[in-house]
């Protein structure tokens, strides 16, 4: 629905061809520095990566500061634990080599060099279906502000029966992860439970030319993670128009045990994932 | 208990007046000689007794006096004042037609109202607009618009150019009771808010109560907007037609039986989408709206009149080509009214009203074909009485029953292979009952009181299905705005047809008073409590056509508001200038608010995403108006604040509403250059709207996100805009059969880029950089031309 709002607003603005957008300079407040946990683990990976960083002033143009020297490990509900090692001094990037298992619940633990302790809520590795990619038979014309000319690539998958599946897709075009709003794909199965999903314009990668390669990772996320991504989606789709919702800060699942009032940004998730790729052909 | 004391006092006053001397009654209807339409708010003054009355919205008046010889002075702005001598020795009916005043053509005259109404009426916090006034203002794309004009009045704001709805004295958009010939309108906008659904050609006048809401109205917290459609000319067939840059319209009216029965029919259709189609990008897309108004008015005899009026309007947006998406929404209403005089002292009006708002969204693409439908329907039966008890007491009482049907959303997959399942958010039903009594009492020649009491009762009833949550409530108050605050659904209860699910009710005291300081100035005060049982569930900056109304029920409580207002009113120079100053203070209780990331559409468990809060609004409104002469218009200044306090939002601290604009100045000027040319200009300045600024940025999964903390803690740049218009009548003389008028409008004359909002996001080329963008709805001057004829 978010996308529809977005397009309707663009359409209205183009309709009157009088609306406009320009860059301006404003003074924004500077909030407290917060810990940011980026710990998104996928079943398709064998080497998992967790990045710890801090938030920074809004108009700061540098990379945000990394948190180095922390002790990072993951525990499962049956007591196993895996330690993560920082790769490169000062990188704030911690890696470990292990396989995620469906049905298991994982917890993230962090002890910073300053002695602060953080722990995540449990995240369970849920089910996910395989998917296929296919390309359109015809080249679609461009629509300004909406799609470029070209073939589209989309997904075909079977949503498993039973309400309560949540999804996030990660789209790579020619090896590059896509970050623009039209590639922010998350969904729940409420309206499509148990059905074949194909030809959903919401899941179209437009503007593909022969030779372009597209790979899509279909991942399961928990209901809590869906809520988190949904709030990030509202930010990504914020167009400044009348259809925006008030900005909220997505609530993560990492808690400070040292200070219960401390807000920790980011999220720890384990996702069951399936990947599919396609190279676009001339048709 | 105190309410019963008040009630008892009212009845005591009633009986006292009944016991008084044997009075006789003069009553009748006042109509416009040229069209036969009722004259609303005309004054009847009896100098011998220094007393008087005014006509009601059907043009009826009644006054009781001791037997004797009197002079009756009938006056109304725009009409020749008439004086009649009456030897009152039996009940007398005096019905006559008012002659239009011989005014020079180029004068603006606000018709249908007593000249010093502003100072002498007990009503306060009331704004009126005449359709003719609206038509002379500069108009966006040349289409005169009532709601765009309303926001120029003190105390009325919106969230920005082209936004849906309006806000009155700190109230949400859903707190306005919008009545088109008595029928509630649930979405007043076309094109998402650029225009309103009210066609000025079919509109007689517009009255907005911002406070001092009389006891006969209930159901919304902040305002009542009454829009009266024209009744139709009783004398001769007339009509008009117009064409603007965005729409065409035509109206025809006339007698069916001369002086007894009249009709009016009006239609409007936009072609904005067809213009858009001219650009190749939009060739498959379309957007349009249309509406139709009709009314029939029949005077059966002296004691009985009936009216039947209707409205139907629709908006449609279509994304064609391979996108295959369409969306349609609209209101339809029907009102049947029967005015009946039981005797010359007891006037009654019976109304049967139907109102419907619905929308449908859908895709016709085979794989994703679906139709998503939603509607709110209501049936209303109202019986209102006015009892003209004596020359000093005027009692109104009545009953109302309003049955609602809410269908929040139903998805139907419209092809065999569609990926969508059938899905329905459980429908809800409710009955809203109201009863009121009020009295307008004159005490001496200076003091008038209006006091009344309304009782409203709301029953959310079956057939229906209500979800049960663990611990009995949908949200855990210890986690006010958090994912963990959602309580698990553990089952549902099914209710039979008409079985009560939840009930609420309460008294709504209303009171106003006026004290005349002298002939030209007065002090007024008012208090009102209002209750609202249905809520528009929306968390976007401006409501969307797809937002749904939700009744109070097992988990959602009604809202309440209390308002006090004080005012000073003064007229100068024989009522040429009017000055008013009002202060108000308003408290809101149990308003609905939303958790961050709330899913409000097609969500059967929407109560899990609702929060509850309070609010307040206060302000000063000053308006100076020149009503007659070659140059007329008004200037208004509002100093106001409005805020909300919600458990779970902004750390439980108060935050300003989206439409909080502390300073707001409007200047509206009309000037006649010659008999044929008139210009008008509108200037509006206001403090920028509140906005939430990010207080930091962070990197996550390749994105750079903003962290927000202080809700609406900052402000956007100030808003100002100048609009100009020129009206030209090539042949403007009263004898001309067909009169044409050209309108040239220049909206946003100096091309101000007012910020609708600021958007904070990553730079597209350097994702590392975060930037602020200003979004303007109007970025440049918008010229337009329109032409209309009347015959």
Coordinates of C-alpha atoms in Angstrom, one line a residue, chain B residues 216-579:
Chain B
X216 CA -29.5 20.5 18.1
X217 CA -26.2 19.5 16.6
X218 CA -24.1 16.6 18.0
X219 CA -21.8 13.9 17.0
X220 CA -18.5 15.8 16.4
X221 CA -16.2 17.6 18.7
X222 CA -15.0 20.7 17.0
X223 CA -17.3 22.2 14.5
X224 CA -20.5 22.0 12.5
X225 CA -20.3 23.1 8.8
X226 CA -23.8 23.6 7.4
X227 CA -24.1 23.8 3.7
X228 CA -27.5 24.8 2.3
X229 CA -28.2 23.9 -1.3
X230 CA -30.2 26.4 -3.3
X231 CA -33.9 25.8 -3.3
X232 CA -34.6 26.6 -6.9
X233 CA -36.4 29.6 -8.3
X234 CA -40.2 29.7 -7.7
X235 CA -40.8 32.4 -10.3
X236 CA -39.0 31.7 -13.5
X237 CA -36.6 29.3 -15.2
X238 CA -33.0 30.4 -14.8
X239 CA -29.7 28.8 -15.2
X240 CA -26.0 29.1 -15.4
X241 CA -23.1 27.4 -16.9
X242 CA -19.4 27.7 -16.4
X243 CA -16.1 26.5 -17.6
X244 CA -12.8 26.7 -15.8
X245 CA -9.3 25.3 -16.3
X246 CA -10.3 22.1 -14.6
X247 CA -14.0 21.6 -14.7
X248 CA -17.3 22.4 -16.5
X249 CA -20.6 22.8 -14.8
X250 CA -24.1 23.7 -15.5
X251 CA -27.2 24.5 -13.3
X252 CA -30.8 24.9 -14.1
X253 CA -33.6 25.9 -11.8
X254 CA -37.1 27.0 -12.0
X255 CA -40.7 26.5 -11.0
X256 CA -42.6 23.3 -11.6
X257 CA -45.7 25.0 -10.3
X258 CA -45.3 28.7 -10.1
X259 CA -44.9 29.9 -6.5
X260 CA -45.6 26.5 -5.2
X261 CA -43.0 24.0 -6.4
X262 CA -39.5 24.5 -7.7
X263 CA -36.4 22.5 -8.6
X264 CA -32.7 22.9 -9.1
X265 CA -30.3 20.5 -10.8
X266 CA -26.6 21.1 -11.1
X267 CA -23.7 19.0 -12.4
X268 CA -20.0 19.4 -12.6
X269 CA -17.4 17.3 -14.3
X270 CA -13.6 17.7 -14.3
X271 CA -11.2 17.0 -17.1
X272 CA -8.0 17.4 -15.3
X273 CA -7.0 13.9 -16.2
X274 CA -7.6 14.4 -19.8
X275 CA -5.1 17.3 -19.8
X276 CA -2.6 15.1 -18.1
X277 CA -3.1 12.5 -20.8
X278 CA -1.6 14.9 -23.2
X279 CA 1.9 14.1 -21.8
X280 CA 3.1 10.7 -23.1
X281 CA 4.0 9.6 -19.6
X282 CA 0.5 9.8 -18.5
X283 CA -1.2 8.5 -21.6
X284 CA -2.7 5.5 -19.9
X285 CA -3.4 7.2 -16.6
X286 CA -6.5 9.3 -15.8
X287 CA -8.0 11.1 -12.8
X288 CA -11.3 12.9 -12.7
X289 CA -14.2 13.8 -10.5
X290 CA -17.8 14.7 -11.0
X291 CA -20.8 15.6 -8.9
X292 CA -24.5 16.2 -9.3
X293 CA -26.8 18.1 -7.0
X294 CA -30.6 18.2 -7.2
X295 CA -33.4 19.6 -5.0
X296 CA -37.2 19.9 -5.3
X297 CA -39.1 22.2 -3.0
X298 CA -42.9 22.1 -2.7
X299 CA -45.1 24.4 -0.7
X300 CA -48.2 22.2 -0.1
X301 CA -50.0 24.8 1.8
X302 CA -49.5 27.5 4.5
X303 CA -48.7 24.8 7.1
X304 CA -46.8 22.2 5.1
X305 CA -43.7 22.3 2.9
X306 CA -41.5 19.5 1.7
X307 CA -38.0 19.3 0.3
X308 CA -36.2 16.5 -1.4
X309 CA -32.5 17.0 -2.1
X310 CA -29.7 14.8 -3.2
X311 CA -26.0 14.8 -3.9
X312 CA -23.9 12.3 -5.7
X313 CA -20.2 12.6 -6.4
X314 CA -17.3 10.5 -7.4
X315 CA -13.5 10.6 -7.9
X316 CA -11.6 8.1 -10.0
X317 CA -8.0 7.5 -10.5
X318 CA -6.8 5.0 -13.1
X319 CA -3.3 3.8 -13.8
X320 CA -3.7 2.1 -17.1
X321 CA -1.4 0.2 -19.4
X322 CA 0.3 -2.8 -17.7
X323 CA -0.2 -1.2 -14.3
X324 CA -4.0 -1.9 -14.3
X325 CA -4.9 -0.1 -11.1
X326 CA -8.0 1.9 -10.4
X327 CA -9.4 3.6 -7.4
X328 CA -12.8 5.2 -7.0
X329 CA -14.5 7.0 -4.1
X330 CA -17.4 9.2 -3.5
X331 CA -20.3 10.4 -1.3
X332 CA -24.0 10.2 -2.0
X333 CA -26.8 11.7 0.1
X334 CA -30.5 12.0 0.1
X335 CA -32.5 14.3 2.4
X336 CA -36.2 14.5 2.7
X337 CA -37.6 17.2 4.9
X338 CA -41.1 18.1 5.9
X339 CA -41.8 21.4 7.5
X340 CA -45.0 21.5 9.4
X341 CA -46.7 24.2 11.4
X342 CA -48.7 22.6 14.2
X343 CA -49.9 26.1 15.0
X344 CA -48.3 29.6 14.6
X345 CA -46.1 29.0 17.7
X346 CA -44.9 25.5 17.0
X347 CA -42.8 24.9 14.0
X348 CA -41.5 21.4 13.2
X349 CA -39.1 19.8 10.8
X350 CA -39.0 16.1 10.1
X351 CA -35.9 14.9 8.3
X352 CA -35.2 11.5 6.8
X353 CA -31.6 11.4 5.7
X354 CA -29.5 8.8 3.9
X355 CA -25.8 9.2 3.5
X356 CA -23.1 6.9 2.0
X357 CA -19.4 7.1 1.5
X358 CA -17.6 4.3 -0.3
X359 CA -14.5 3.4 -2.2
X360 CA -13.2 0.6 -4.3
X361 CA -9.7 -0.2 -5.3
X362 CA -8.8 -2.8 -7.7
X363 CA -6.5 -4.3 -10.3
X364 CA -7.8 -6.1 -13.4
X365 CA -4.5 -7.9 -14.1
X366 CA -5.4 -11.6 -14.1
X367 CA -2.7 -12.7 -11.7
X368 CA -3.3 -10.1 -9.1
X369 CA -7.0 -9.3 -9.8
X370 CA -8.8 -8.0 -6.8
X371 CA -11.5 -5.6 -5.7
X372 CA -11.2 -4.0 -2.4
X373 CA -14.3 -2.3 -1.1
X374 CA -15.2 -0.3 1.9
X375 CA -18.1 1.9 2.9
X376 CA -19.9 3.7 5.7
X377 CA -23.7 4.1 5.3
X378 CA -26.1 5.9 7.6
X379 CA -29.8 6.4 7.9
X380 CA -31.0 9.3 10.1
X381 CA -34.4 10.2 11.3
X382 CA -34.6 13.6 13.0
X383 CA -37.6 15.5 14.4
X384 CA -36.8 19.1 15.4
X385 CA -39.3 21.5 16.9
X386 CA -39.2 25.2 17.6
X387 CA -41.7 26.5 20.1
X388 CA -42.0 30.3 20.0
X389 CA -43.2 30.5 23.5
X390 CA -43.3 34.2 24.0
X391 CA -41.6 37.3 22.8
X392 CA -38.7 36.5 25.2
X393 CA -38.5 32.7 25.0
X394 CA -37.8 30.6 22.0
X395 CA -37.5 26.9 22.8
X396 CA -36.0 24.3 20.5
X397 CA -36.2 20.6 21.2
X398 CA -35.9 17.4 19.2
X399 CA -34.9 13.8 18.7
X400 CA -32.6 12.1 16.4
X401 CA -31.8 8.4 15.6
X402 CA -28.8 7.6 13.4
X403 CA -28.1 4.1 12.3
X404 CA -24.6 3.4 10.9
X405 CA -23.2 0.5 9.0
X406 CA -19.5 0.3 8.8
X407 CA -17.8 -2.0 6.2
X408 CA -14.2 -1.3 6.9
X409 CA -12.8 -3.5 4.1
X410 CA -13.5 -6.5 2.0
X411 CA -11.2 -7.9 -0.6
X412 CA -12.6 -10.0 -3.3
X413 CA -10.3 -11.7 -5.8
X414 CA -11.9 -11.1 -9.2
X415 CA -10.2 -13.8 -11.3
X416 CA -9.7 -17.5 -10.9
X417 CA -6.0 -17.4 -10.7
X418 CA -5.6 -14.3 -8.6
X419 CA -3.0 -14.5 -5.9
X420 CA -5.3 -12.7 -3.5
X421 CA -7.6 -14.5 -1.1
X422 CA -11.0 -13.3 -0.1
X423 CA -10.7 -11.4 3.0
X424 CA -13.0 -9.2 5.2
X425 CA -12.5 -7.0 8.2
X426 CA -15.6 -7.6 10.3
X427 CA -18.3 -5.1 9.6
X428 CA -19.7 -3.0 12.5
X429 CA -23.1 -1.5 13.2
X430 CA -24.1 1.3 15.6
X431 CA -27.0 3.4 16.6
X432 CA -26.5 7.0 17.8
X433 CA -29.5 8.5 19.6
X434 CA -29.8 12.1 20.6
X435 CA -32.4 14.3 22.4
X436 CA -32.1 17.9 23.2
X437 CA -33.9 20.9 24.5
X438 CA -32.7 24.5 24.5
X439 CA -34.1 27.9 25.2
X440 CA -33.2 31.3 23.9
X441 CA -34.3 33.8 26.5
X442 CA -34.2 37.5 26.4
X443 CA -33.8 39.2 29.8
X444 CA -34.5 42.9 29.4
X445 CA -33.3 44.6 26.3
X446 CA -29.6 43.9 26.8
X447 CA -29.2 40.3 27.9
X448 CA -30.0 37.2 26.0
X449 CA -29.2 33.7 27.2
X450 CA -29.3 30.5 25.2
X451 CA -29.0 27.4 27.3
X452 CA -29.6 23.8 26.4
X453 CA -28.8 20.3 27.1
X454 CA -28.2 17.4 24.7
X455 CA -28.1 13.8 25.7
X456 CA -26.5 11.4 23.3
X457 CA -26.3 7.6 23.5
X458 CA -24.4 5.3 21.3
X459 CA -24.9 1.6 20.9
X460 CA -22.4 -0.5 19.0
X461 CA -24.5 -3.5 18.1
X462 CA -24.5 -6.8 16.2
X463 CA -24.6 -8.6 14.0
X464 CA -20.9 -8.7 14.5
X465 CA -17.8 -10.4 15.6
X466 CA -15.5 -9.0 18.3
X467 CA -12.0 -10.3 19.0
X468 CA -11.0 -11.3 22.4
X469 CA -7.4 -10.6 23.6
X470 CA -5.4 -12.1 26.4
X471 CA -5.8 -10.0 29.5
X472 CA -9.0 -8.6 28.0
X473 CA -7.5 -5.6 26.1
X474 CA -5.8 -5.3 22.7
X475 CA -2.8 -3.5 24.1
X476 CA -0.7 -3.7 27.2
X477 CA -0.5 -0.1 28.7
X478 CA 2.9 -0.9 30.1
X479 CA 4.3 -1.0 26.6
X480 CA 2.4 1.9 25.2
X481 CA 4.1 2.2 21.8
X482 CA 5.9 -1.0 21.2
X483 CA 5.6 -4.3 19.4
X484 CA 5.4 -6.1 22.8
X485 CA 2.4 -4.0 23.7
X486 CA 0.2 -6.1 21.3
X487 CA -1.8 -8.7 23.2
X488 CA -2.4 -12.0 21.6
X489 CA -5.9 -12.6 20.0
X490 CA -7.3 -15.6 21.8
X491 CA -10.7 -15.9 20.1
X492 CA -13.8 -14.0 19.1
X493 CA -17.4 -13.5 20.2
X494 CA -20.2 -13.4 17.8
X495 CA -23.1 -11.1 18.4
X496 CA -26.6 -11.4 17.0
X497 CA -28.4 -8.8 15.0
X498 CA -29.1 -5.7 17.2
X499 CA -27.5 -7.4 20.3
X500 CA -25.6 -4.7 22.2
X501 CA -21.8 -5.0 22.1
X502 CA -20.9 -1.8 23.9
X503 CA -22.8 1.3 24.9
X504 CA -21.8 4.9 25.8
X505 CA -23.7 8.0 26.6
X506 CA -23.7 11.3 28.3
X507 CA -25.0 14.8 28.6
X508 CA -23.7 17.6 26.5
X509 CA -24.5 21.0 28.1
X510 CA -24.4 24.0 25.8
X511 CA -24.8 27.6 26.8
X512 CA -24.2 31.0 25.3
X513 CA -25.0 34.6 26.4
X514 CA -24.9 38.0 24.9
X515 CA -24.8 41.3 26.7
X516 CA -25.4 44.3 24.5
X517 CA -23.1 47.1 25.7
X518 CA -24.9 49.6 23.4
X519 CA -26.6 49.5 20.0
X520 CA -23.3 48.7 18.2
X521 CA -21.3 46.6 20.5
X522 CA -21.8 43.5 22.6
X523 CA -20.0 40.9 24.8
X524 CA -20.6 37.2 24.3
X525 CA -19.6 34.1 26.1
X526 CA -20.3 30.4 25.4
X527 CA -19.5 27.0 26.8
X528 CA -20.1 23.7 25.1
X529 CA -19.4 20.0 25.7
X530 CA -19.4 17.8 22.7
X531 CA -19.1 14.0 22.3
X532 CA -17.9 12.0 19.3
X533 CA -18.6 8.4 18.9
X534 CA -17.0 7.6 15.5
X535 CA -13.4 8.2 14.6
X536 CA -11.6 8.5 11.3
X537 CA -8.7 6.1 11.6
X538 CA -5.8 7.9 9.8
X539 CA -2.2 8.6 10.7
X540 CA -1.1 10.3 7.5
X541 CA -0.4 14.0 7.3
X542 CA -3.8 14.5 5.6
X543 CA -6.5 11.8 5.6
X544 CA -6.7 9.6 2.6
X545 CA -9.9 8.6 0.7
X546 CA -9.2 5.0 1.8
X547 CA -9.2 5.7 5.5
X548 CA -12.1 4.2 7.3
X549 CA -14.3 5.4 10.1
X550 CA -14.4 3.3 13.2
X551 CA -17.2 3.4 15.8
X552 CA -16.6 3.4 19.5
X553 CA -17.0 -0.1 20.7
X554 CA -15.7 -2.7 23.1
X555 CA -12.1 -1.4 22.8
X556 CA -12.4 2.1 21.4
X557 CA -13.9 4.8 23.6
X558 CA -15.8 8.0 22.5
X559 CA -14.0 11.3 22.6
X560 CA -15.1 14.3 24.4
X561 CA -14.3 18.1 24.3
X562 CA -15.1 21.1 26.4
X563 CA -14.8 24.6 25.0
X564 CA -15.3 28.0 26.5
X565 CA -15.1 31.2 24.5
X566 CA -15.5 34.9 25.2
X567 CA -16.0 37.6 22.5
X568 CA -16.3 41.3 21.9
X569 CA -18.2 42.4 18.9
X570 CA -18.6 45.9 17.5
X571 CA -20.0 47.5 14.3
X572 CA -19.1 50.9 13.0
X573 CA -20.4 53.4 10.4
X574 CA -23.9 52.1 10.2
X575 CA -22.8 48.4 10.1
X576 CA -20.3 49.0 7.3
X577 CA -17.5 47.7 9.4
X578 CA -17.6 44.7 11.7
X579 CA -15.0 43.9 14.3

